[in-house]
Short mmCIF file of C-alpha atoms and ligand atoms in Angstrom, two decimals:
data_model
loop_
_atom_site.label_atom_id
_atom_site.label_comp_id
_atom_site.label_asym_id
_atom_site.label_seq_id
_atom_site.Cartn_x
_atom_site.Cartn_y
_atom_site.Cartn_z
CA UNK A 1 117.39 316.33 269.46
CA UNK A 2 116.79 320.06 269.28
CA UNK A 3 117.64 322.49 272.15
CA UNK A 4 114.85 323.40 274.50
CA UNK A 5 114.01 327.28 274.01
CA UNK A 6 115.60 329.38 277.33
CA UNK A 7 113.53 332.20 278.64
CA UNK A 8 114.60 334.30 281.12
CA UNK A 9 112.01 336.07 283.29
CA UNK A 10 111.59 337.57 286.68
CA UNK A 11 115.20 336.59 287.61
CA UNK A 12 114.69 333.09 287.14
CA UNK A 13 115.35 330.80 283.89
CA UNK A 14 112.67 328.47 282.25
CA UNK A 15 112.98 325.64 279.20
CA UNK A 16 110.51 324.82 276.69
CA UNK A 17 110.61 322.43 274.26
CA UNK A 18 111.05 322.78 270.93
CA UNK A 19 108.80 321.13 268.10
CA UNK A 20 110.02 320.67 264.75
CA UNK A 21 107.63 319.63 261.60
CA UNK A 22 108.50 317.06 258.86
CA UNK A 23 109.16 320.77 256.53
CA UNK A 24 111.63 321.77 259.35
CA UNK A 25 109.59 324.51 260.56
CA UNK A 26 110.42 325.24 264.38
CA UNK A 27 107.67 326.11 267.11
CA UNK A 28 108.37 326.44 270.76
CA UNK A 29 105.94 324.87 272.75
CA UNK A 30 105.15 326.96 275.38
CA UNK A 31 101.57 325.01 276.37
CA UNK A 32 103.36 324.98 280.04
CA UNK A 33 103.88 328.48 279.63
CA UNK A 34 101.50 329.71 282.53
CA UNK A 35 101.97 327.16 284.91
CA UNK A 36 105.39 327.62 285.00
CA UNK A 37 106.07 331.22 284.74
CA UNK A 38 102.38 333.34 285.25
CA UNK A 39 102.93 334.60 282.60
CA UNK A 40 100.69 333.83 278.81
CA UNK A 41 101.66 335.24 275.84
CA UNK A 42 100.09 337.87 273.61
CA UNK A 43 99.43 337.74 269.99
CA UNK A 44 97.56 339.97 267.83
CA UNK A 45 95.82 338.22 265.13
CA UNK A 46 97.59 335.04 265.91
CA UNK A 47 100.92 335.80 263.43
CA UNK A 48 102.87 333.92 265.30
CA UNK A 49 100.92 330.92 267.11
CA UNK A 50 100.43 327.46 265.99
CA UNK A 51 97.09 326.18 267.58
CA UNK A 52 97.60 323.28 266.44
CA UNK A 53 100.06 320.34 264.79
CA UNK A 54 98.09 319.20 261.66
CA UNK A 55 99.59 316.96 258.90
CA UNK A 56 97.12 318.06 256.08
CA UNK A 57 98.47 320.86 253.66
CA UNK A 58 101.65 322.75 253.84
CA UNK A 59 102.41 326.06 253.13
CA UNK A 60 105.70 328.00 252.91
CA UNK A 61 104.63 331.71 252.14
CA UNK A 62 108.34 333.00 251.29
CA UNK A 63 108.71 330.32 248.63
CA UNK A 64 105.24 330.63 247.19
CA UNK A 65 104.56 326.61 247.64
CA UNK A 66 101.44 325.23 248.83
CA UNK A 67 101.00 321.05 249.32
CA UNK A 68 98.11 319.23 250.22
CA UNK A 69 98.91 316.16 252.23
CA UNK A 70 102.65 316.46 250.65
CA UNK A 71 101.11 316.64 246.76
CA UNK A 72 101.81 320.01 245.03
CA UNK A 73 98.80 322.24 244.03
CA UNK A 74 100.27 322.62 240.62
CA UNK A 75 99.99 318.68 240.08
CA UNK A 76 96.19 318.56 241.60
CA UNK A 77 95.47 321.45 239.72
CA UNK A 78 96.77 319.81 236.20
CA UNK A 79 95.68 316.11 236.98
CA UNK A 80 93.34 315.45 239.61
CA UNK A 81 89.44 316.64 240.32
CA UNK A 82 87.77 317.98 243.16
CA UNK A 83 86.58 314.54 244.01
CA UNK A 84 89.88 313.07 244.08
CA UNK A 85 91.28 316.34 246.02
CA UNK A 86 88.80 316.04 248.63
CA UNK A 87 89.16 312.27 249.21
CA UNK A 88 93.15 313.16 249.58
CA UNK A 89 93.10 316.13 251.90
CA UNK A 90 90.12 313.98 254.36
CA UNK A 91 92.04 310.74 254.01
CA UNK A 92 95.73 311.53 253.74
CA UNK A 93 95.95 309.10 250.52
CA UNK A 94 95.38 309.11 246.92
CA UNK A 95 92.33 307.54 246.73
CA UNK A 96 92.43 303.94 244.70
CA UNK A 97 90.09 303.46 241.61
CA UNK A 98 87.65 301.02 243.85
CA UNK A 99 87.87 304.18 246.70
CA UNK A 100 87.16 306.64 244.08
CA UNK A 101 84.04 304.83 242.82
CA UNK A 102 82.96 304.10 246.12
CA UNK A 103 83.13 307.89 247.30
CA UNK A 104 81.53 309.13 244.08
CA UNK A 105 78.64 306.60 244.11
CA UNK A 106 78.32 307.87 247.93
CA UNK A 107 78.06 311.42 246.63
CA UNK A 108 75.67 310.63 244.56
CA UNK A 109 73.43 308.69 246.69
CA UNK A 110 73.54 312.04 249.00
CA UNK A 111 72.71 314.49 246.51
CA UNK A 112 69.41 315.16 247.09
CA UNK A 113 68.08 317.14 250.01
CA UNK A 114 64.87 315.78 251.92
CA UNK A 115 61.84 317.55 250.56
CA UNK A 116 61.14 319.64 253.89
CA UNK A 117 64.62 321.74 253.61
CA UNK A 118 63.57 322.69 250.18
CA UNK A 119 60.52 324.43 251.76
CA UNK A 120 63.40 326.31 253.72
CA UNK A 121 64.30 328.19 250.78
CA UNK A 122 60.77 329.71 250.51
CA UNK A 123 61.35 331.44 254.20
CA UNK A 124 64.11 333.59 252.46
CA UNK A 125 63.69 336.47 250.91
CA UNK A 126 65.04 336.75 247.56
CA UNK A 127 67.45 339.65 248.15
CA UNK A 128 68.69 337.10 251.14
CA UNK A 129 72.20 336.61 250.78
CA UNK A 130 73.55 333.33 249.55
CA UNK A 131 76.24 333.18 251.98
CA UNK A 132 73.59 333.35 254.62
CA UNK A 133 71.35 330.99 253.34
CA UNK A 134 74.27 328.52 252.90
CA UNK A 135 75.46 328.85 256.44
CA UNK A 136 71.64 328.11 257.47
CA UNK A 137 70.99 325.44 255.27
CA UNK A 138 73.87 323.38 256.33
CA UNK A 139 72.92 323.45 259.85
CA UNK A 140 69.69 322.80 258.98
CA UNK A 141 70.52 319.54 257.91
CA UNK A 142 71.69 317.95 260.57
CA UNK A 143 67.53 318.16 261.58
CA UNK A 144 66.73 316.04 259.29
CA UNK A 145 69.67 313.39 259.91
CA UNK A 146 69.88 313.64 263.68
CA UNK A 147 72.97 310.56 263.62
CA UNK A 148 74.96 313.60 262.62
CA UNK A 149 74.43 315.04 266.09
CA UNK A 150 75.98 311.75 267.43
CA UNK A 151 79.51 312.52 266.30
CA UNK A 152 80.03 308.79 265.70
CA UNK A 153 83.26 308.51 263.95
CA UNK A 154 81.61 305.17 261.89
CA UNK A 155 79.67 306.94 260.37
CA UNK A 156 81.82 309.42 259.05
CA UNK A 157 82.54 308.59 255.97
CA UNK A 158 78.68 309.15 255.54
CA UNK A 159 78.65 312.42 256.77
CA UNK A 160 81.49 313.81 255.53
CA UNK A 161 80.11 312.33 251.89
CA UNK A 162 76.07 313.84 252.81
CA UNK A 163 77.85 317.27 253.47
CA UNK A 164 79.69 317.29 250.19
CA UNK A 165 77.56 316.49 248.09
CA UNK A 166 74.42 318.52 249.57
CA UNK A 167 76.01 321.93 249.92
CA UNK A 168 76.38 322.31 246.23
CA UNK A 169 72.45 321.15 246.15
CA UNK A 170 72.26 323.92 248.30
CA UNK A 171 74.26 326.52 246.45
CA UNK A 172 72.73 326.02 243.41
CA UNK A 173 69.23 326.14 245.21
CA UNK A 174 69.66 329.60 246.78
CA UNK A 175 70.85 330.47 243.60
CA UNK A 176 67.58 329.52 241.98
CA UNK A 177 65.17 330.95 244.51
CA UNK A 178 67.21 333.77 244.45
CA UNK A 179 66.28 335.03 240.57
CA UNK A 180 62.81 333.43 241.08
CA UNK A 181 63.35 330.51 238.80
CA UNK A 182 61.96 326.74 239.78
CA UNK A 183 64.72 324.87 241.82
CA UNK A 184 66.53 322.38 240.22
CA UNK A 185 67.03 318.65 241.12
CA UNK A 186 70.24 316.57 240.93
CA UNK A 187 70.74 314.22 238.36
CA UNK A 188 73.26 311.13 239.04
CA UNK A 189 74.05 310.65 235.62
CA UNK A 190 75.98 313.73 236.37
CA UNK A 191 79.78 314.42 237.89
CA UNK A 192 79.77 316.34 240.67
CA UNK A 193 80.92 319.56 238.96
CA UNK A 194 78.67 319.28 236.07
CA UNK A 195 75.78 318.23 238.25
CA UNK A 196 76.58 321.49 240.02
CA UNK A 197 76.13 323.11 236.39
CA UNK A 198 72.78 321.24 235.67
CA UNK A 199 71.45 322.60 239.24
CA UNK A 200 72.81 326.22 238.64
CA UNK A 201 71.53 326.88 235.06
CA UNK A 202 69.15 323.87 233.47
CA UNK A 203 65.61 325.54 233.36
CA UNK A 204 62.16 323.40 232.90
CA UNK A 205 62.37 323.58 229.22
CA UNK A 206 66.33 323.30 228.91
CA UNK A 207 68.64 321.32 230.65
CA UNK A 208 72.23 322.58 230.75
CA UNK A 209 74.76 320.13 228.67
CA UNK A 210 77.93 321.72 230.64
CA UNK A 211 80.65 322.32 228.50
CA UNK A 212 83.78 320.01 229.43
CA UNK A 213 86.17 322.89 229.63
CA UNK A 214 83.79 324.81 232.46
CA UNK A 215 83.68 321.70 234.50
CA UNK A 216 87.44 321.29 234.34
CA UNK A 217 87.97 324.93 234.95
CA UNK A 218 85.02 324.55 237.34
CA UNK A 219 87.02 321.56 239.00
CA UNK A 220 90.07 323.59 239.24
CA UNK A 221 88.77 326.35 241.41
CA UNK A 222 87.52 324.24 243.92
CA UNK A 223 90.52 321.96 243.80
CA UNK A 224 92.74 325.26 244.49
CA UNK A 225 90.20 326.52 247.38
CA UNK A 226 90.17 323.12 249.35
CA UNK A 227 92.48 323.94 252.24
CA UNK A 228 94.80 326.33 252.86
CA UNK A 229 95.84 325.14 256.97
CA UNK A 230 94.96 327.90 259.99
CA UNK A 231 92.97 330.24 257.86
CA UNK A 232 90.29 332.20 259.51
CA UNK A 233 87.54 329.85 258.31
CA UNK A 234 89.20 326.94 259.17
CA UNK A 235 90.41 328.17 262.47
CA UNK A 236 87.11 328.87 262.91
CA UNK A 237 85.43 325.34 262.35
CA UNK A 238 88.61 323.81 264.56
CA UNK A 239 87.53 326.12 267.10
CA UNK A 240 83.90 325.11 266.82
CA UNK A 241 84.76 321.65 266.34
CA UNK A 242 86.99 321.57 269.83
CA UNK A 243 83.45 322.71 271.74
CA UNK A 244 82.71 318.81 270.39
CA UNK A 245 79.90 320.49 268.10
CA UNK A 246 78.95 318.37 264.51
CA UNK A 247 80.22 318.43 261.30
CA UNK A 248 77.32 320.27 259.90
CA UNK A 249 77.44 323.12 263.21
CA UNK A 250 81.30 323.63 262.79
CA UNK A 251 81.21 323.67 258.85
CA UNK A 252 78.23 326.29 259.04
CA UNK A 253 80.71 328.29 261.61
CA UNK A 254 83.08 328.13 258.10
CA UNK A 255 81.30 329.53 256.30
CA UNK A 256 80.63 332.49 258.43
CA UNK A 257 84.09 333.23 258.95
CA UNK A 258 85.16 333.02 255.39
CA UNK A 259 82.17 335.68 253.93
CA UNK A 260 84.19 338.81 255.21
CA UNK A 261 86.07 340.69 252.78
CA UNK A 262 89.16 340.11 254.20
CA UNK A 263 88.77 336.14 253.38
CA UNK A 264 86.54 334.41 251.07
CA UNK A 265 84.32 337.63 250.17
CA UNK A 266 87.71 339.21 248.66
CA UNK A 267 86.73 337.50 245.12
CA UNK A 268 83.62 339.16 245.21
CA UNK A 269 85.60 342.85 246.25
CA UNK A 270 87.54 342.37 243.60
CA UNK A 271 84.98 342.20 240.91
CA UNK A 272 83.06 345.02 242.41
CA UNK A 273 86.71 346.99 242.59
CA UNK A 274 87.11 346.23 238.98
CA UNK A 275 83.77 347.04 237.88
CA UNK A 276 84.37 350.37 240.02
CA UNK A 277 87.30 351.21 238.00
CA UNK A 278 85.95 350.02 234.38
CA UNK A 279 82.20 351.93 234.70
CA UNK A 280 83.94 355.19 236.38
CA UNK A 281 86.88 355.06 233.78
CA UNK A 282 89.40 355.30 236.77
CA UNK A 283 92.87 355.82 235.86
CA UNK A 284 94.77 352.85 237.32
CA UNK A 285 97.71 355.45 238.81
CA UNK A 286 95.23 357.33 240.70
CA UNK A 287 93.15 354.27 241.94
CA UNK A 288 96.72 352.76 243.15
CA UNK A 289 97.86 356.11 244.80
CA UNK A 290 94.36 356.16 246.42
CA UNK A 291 95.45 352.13 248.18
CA UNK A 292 98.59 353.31 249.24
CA UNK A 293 96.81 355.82 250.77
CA UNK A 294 95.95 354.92 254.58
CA UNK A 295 92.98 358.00 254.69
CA UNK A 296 91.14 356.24 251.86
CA UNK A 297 90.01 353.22 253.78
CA UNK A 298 90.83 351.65 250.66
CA UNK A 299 92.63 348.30 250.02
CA UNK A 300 93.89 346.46 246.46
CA UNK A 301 91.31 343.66 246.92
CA UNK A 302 93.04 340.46 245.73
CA UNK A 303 96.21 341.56 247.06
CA UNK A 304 98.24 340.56 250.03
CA UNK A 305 98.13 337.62 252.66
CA UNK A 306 99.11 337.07 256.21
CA UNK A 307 101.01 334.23 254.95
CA UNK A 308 102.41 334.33 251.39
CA UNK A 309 105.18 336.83 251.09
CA UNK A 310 105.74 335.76 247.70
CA UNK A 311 103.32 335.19 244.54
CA UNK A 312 100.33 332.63 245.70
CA UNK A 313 101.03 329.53 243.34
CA UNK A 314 96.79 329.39 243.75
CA UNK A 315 96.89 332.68 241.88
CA UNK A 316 99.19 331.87 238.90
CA UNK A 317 97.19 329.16 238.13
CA UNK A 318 94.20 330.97 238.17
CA UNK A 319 95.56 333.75 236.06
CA UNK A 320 96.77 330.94 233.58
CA UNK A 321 93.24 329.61 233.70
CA UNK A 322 91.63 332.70 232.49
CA UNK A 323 93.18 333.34 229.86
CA UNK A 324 92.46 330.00 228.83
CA UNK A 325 88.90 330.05 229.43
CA UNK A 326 87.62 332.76 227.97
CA UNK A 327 89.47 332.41 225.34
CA UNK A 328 87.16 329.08 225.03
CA UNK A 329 84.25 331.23 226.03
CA UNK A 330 85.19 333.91 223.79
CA UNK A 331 84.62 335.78 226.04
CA UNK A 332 85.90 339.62 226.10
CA UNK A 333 85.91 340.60 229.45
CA UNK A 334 87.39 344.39 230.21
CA UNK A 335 87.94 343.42 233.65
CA UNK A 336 90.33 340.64 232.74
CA UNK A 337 92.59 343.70 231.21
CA UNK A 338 91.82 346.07 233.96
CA UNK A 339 92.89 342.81 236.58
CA UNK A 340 96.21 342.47 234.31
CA UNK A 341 97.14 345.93 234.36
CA UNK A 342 96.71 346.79 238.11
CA UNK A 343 98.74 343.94 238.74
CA UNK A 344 101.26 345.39 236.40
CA UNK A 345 101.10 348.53 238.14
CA UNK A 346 101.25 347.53 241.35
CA UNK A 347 103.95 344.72 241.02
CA UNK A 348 106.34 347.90 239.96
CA UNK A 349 105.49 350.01 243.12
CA UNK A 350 107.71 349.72 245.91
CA UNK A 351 104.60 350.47 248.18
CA UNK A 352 103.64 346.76 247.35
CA UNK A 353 107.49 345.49 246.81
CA UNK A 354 108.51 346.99 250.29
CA UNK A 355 105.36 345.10 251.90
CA UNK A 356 105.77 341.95 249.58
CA UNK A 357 102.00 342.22 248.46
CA UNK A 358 101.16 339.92 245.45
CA UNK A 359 97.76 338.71 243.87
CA UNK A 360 96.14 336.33 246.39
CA UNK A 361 93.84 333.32 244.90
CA UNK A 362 90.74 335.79 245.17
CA UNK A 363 92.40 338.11 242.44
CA UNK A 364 91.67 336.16 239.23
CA UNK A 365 88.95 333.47 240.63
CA UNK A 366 86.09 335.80 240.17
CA UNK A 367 86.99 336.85 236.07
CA UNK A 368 86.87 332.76 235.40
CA UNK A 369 83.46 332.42 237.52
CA UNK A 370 81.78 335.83 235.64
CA UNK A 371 83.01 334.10 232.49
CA UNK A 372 80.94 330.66 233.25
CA UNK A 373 77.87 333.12 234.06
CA UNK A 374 78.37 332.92 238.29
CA UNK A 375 76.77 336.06 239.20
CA UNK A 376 79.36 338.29 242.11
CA UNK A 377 77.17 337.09 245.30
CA UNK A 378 77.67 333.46 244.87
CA UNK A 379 81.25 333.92 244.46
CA UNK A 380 82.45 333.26 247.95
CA UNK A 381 79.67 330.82 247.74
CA UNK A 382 81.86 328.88 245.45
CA UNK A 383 85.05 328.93 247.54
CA UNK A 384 82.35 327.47 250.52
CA UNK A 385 82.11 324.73 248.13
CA UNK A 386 85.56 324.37 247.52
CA UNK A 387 87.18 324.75 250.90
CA UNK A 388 84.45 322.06 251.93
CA UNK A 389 86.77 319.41 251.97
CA UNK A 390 89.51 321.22 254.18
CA UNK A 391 87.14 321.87 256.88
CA UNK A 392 85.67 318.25 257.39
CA UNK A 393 89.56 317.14 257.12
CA UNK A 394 90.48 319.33 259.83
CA UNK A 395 87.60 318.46 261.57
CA UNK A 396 88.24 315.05 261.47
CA UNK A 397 91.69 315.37 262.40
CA UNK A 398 90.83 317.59 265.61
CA UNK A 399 88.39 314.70 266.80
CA UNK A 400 91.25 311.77 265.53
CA UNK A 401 93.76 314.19 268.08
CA UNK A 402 90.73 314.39 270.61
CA UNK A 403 91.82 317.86 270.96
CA UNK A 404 90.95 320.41 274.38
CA UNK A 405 88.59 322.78 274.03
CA UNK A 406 90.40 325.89 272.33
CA UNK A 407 90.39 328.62 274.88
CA UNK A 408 92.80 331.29 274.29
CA UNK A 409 93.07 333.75 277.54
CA UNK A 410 93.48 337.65 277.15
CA UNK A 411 95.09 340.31 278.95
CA UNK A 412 92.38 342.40 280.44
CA UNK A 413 92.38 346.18 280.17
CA UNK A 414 89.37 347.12 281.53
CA UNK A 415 88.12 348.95 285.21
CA UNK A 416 89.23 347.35 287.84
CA UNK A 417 86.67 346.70 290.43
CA UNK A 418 83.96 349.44 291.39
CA UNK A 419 80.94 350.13 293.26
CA UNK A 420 77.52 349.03 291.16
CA UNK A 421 75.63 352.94 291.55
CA UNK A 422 72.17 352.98 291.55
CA UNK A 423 70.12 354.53 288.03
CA UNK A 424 69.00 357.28 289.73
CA UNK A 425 72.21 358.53 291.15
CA UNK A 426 74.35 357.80 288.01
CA UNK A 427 75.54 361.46 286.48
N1 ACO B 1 96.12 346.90 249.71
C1 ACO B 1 96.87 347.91 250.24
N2 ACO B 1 97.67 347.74 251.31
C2 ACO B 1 97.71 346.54 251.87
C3 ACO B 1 96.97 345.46 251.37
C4 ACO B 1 96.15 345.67 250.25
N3 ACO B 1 95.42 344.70 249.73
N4 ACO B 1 97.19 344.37 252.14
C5 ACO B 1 98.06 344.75 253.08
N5 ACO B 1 98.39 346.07 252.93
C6 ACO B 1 99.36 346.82 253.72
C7 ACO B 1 98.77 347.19 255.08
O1 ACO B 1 98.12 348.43 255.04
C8 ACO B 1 100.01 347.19 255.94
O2 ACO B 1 100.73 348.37 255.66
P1 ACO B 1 101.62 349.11 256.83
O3 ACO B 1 102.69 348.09 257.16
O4 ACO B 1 102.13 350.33 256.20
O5 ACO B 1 100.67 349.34 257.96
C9 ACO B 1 100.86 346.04 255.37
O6 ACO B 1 100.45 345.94 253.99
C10 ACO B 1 100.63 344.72 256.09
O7 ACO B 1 99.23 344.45 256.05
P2 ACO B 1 98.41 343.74 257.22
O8 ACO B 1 97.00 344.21 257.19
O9 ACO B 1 99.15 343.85 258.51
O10 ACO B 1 98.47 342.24 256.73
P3 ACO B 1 97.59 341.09 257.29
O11 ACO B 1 98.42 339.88 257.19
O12 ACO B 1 96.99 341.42 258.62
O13 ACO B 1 96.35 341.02 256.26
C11 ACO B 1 95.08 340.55 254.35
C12 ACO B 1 96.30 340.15 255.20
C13 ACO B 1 93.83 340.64 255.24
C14 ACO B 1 94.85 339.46 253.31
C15 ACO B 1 95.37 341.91 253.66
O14 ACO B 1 96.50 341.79 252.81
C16 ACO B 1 94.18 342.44 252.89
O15 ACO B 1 93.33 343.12 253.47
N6 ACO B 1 94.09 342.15 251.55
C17 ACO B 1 92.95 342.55 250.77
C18 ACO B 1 91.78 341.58 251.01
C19 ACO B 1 92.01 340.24 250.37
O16 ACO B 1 92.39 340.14 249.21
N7 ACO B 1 91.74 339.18 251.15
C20 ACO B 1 91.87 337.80 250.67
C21 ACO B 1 93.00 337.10 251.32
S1 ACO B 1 93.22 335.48 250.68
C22 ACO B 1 91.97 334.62 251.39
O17 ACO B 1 91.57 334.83 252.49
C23 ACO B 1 91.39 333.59 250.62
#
């Protein structure tokens, strides 16, 4: 039995217990914080609160390790596909082969959208961003299936399977309407990954035959984007989620949340930082003395992360991976040597030793998506896709702990009361 946690305050002395996960990790619950003392407590950007207790991926940022539902992402990375990942990190279990079959044949059976959301895409404007046609889209489909509305955990395993497999339908068709080429339609011959492939690049007169080593590298991303715990975008669908909103309204609030550049849009900051560099003919010191430099607004996108302090295990991987693929590719990407040597130079500089600041997953995703012909704007597109799985697990979980409402308080700093004046005797 571990201690309570003492606090002294105001004279008089209060306990709180103390919770303690199955990694040994130590929180003090302090959910009786206000009742018994007046007091809340304040945290900027949340560094320090747990919002929730959640058994689905573990992280510990000092050691670099990252687990989903106890499995290592080096071992899911290596072995398993996205299908198999998601099934995991929703379910809690390996799926069996008859499981596997079953989810896959349900993925299939849900890969078409229903022929009025495809007239959505025609509302957009081409220049329309694909982030924001995503997040649209998805809500937009609970319209057409209004069960989903009903939050009726029997049918879950439906709607968890519809959203899955229709957001990369979705991805794929932004994509298309946004270079003015005919939308293409899902095939079920196809694996999820290379049906994704067939939707993004087959054209009327030439189907795509998607190279195996794409849709395994293809298959890796996602599998190393499918959770990552209390993130901002997953935060944000738990938060959504605890208002008892849908699947498809909470997983739309995801992908909101993760377009910023500080989250998912990083991979698509980096690529624009390392074109930057290459087409100006920057000299890495200077651009790395102009990021340690708090005037220049300027940040090493790719770098850092609230919670590794060490190398992200998501980003050796990745870095392994693209070397790997375009050498397959033969491709010669400049970028890939620019990404190499700022990492290089900044590994060495005790600006980014002193503030343990390593490449984050975003750092080498976008060089192995370029290389498979992704164009920059659907990047964070892709990490929608593959974080799709983490948000209807934690979604799932949050209704299985028929969780409160999440309603954090504030301390208020504004006027205190005054006198309403009327407009024509205000100064
Ligand atoms: N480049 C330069 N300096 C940085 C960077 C960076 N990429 N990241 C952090 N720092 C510095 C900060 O200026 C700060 O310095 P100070 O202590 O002298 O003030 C210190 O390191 C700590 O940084 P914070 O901003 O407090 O760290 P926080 O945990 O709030 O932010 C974040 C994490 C947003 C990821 C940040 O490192 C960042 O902006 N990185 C670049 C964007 C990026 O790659 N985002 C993707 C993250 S991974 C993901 O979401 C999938």
């Amino acid at each position: 039995m571990t201690e309570p946690a003492k606090l002294q305050l105001d004279g008089k002395s209060f306990e709180f217990p103390v919770i303690v996960g199955s990694e040994d990790e130590h929180a003090i619950d302090i959910s009786a914080l206000r009742s018994k003392t007046g007091y809340i407590t304040l945290d900027d950007g949340y560094g320090n609160t747990g919002s929730c207790e959640s058994a689905i991926t573990f992280i510990d940022g000092e050691k670099g390790i990252l687990r989903y539902r106890g499995i290592p992402i080096e071992q899911l990375a290596e072995h398993s596909t996205f299908v198999e990942t998601a099934w995991l990190l929703i379910w809690g279990e390996l799926p069996t082969k008859a499981q596997l079959a079953r989810f896959s044949d349900l993925l299939t059976s849900h890969e078409m959208l229903h022929e009025g959301l495809y007239r959505h895409f025609d509302g957009f404007p081409p220049s329309g961003h694909p982030m924001a046609i995503l997040s649209a889209m998805i809500n937009a489909v609970s319209c057409y299936h209004p069960d989903i509305l009903l939050n009726d955990m029997h049918n879950f395993d439906d709607s968890a399977a519809r959203l899955l497999s229709k957001v990369r339908t979705i991805a794929a068709a932004a994509f298309k309407t946004s270079i003015g080429q005919p939308i293409v339609y899902p095939k079920p011959k196809f694996d999820y990954c290379s049906n994704f492939m067939h939707m993004m690049f087959s054209i009327p007169f030439k189907e795509c035959e998607p190279d195996p080593d794409v849709v395994r590298a293809l298959n890796q991303i996602f599998i190393l984007h499918a959770d990552h715990e209390q993130n901002c975008s997953t935060s944000t669908v738990r938060m959504v989620a605890s208002s008892g909103a849908n699947l498809f309204a909470s997983c739309s609030a995801g992908v909101c949340a993760l377009w910023g550049p500080l989250h998912g849009g990083a991979n698509a900051a980096v690529l624009d930082m390392l074109e930057h560099i290459h087409v100006n003919k920057i000299d890495l010191k200077d651009y790395v003395a102009k990021v340690k430099d708090k005037t220049s607004g300027i940040r090493l996108m790719g770098f850092g992360h609230r919670v590794y302090k060490n190398y992200d295990p998501r980003a050796k991987i990745l870095k392994a991976a693209a070397d790997k693929i375009l050498d397959k590719l033969k491709v010669n990407d400049p970028l890939l040597a620019i990404a190499r040597q700022l990492e290089e130079a900044a590994l060495k500089d005790s600006y980014f030793k002193d503030r343990n600041l390593y490449p984050n997953v975003d750092f080498y995703s976008g060089i192995i998506m370029r290389a498979i012909g992704l164009p920059v704007n659907m990047f964070t597109v892709l990490f929608a896709i593959g974080r799709m799985p983490g948000w209807i697990a934690h979604w799932k979980e949050m209704h299985d702990q028929k969780s409160r409402i999440q309603r954090p308080r504030q301390v208020y700093t504004g006027y205190q009361p005054r006198d309403y004046v009327a407009v024509d005797k205000r100064g």
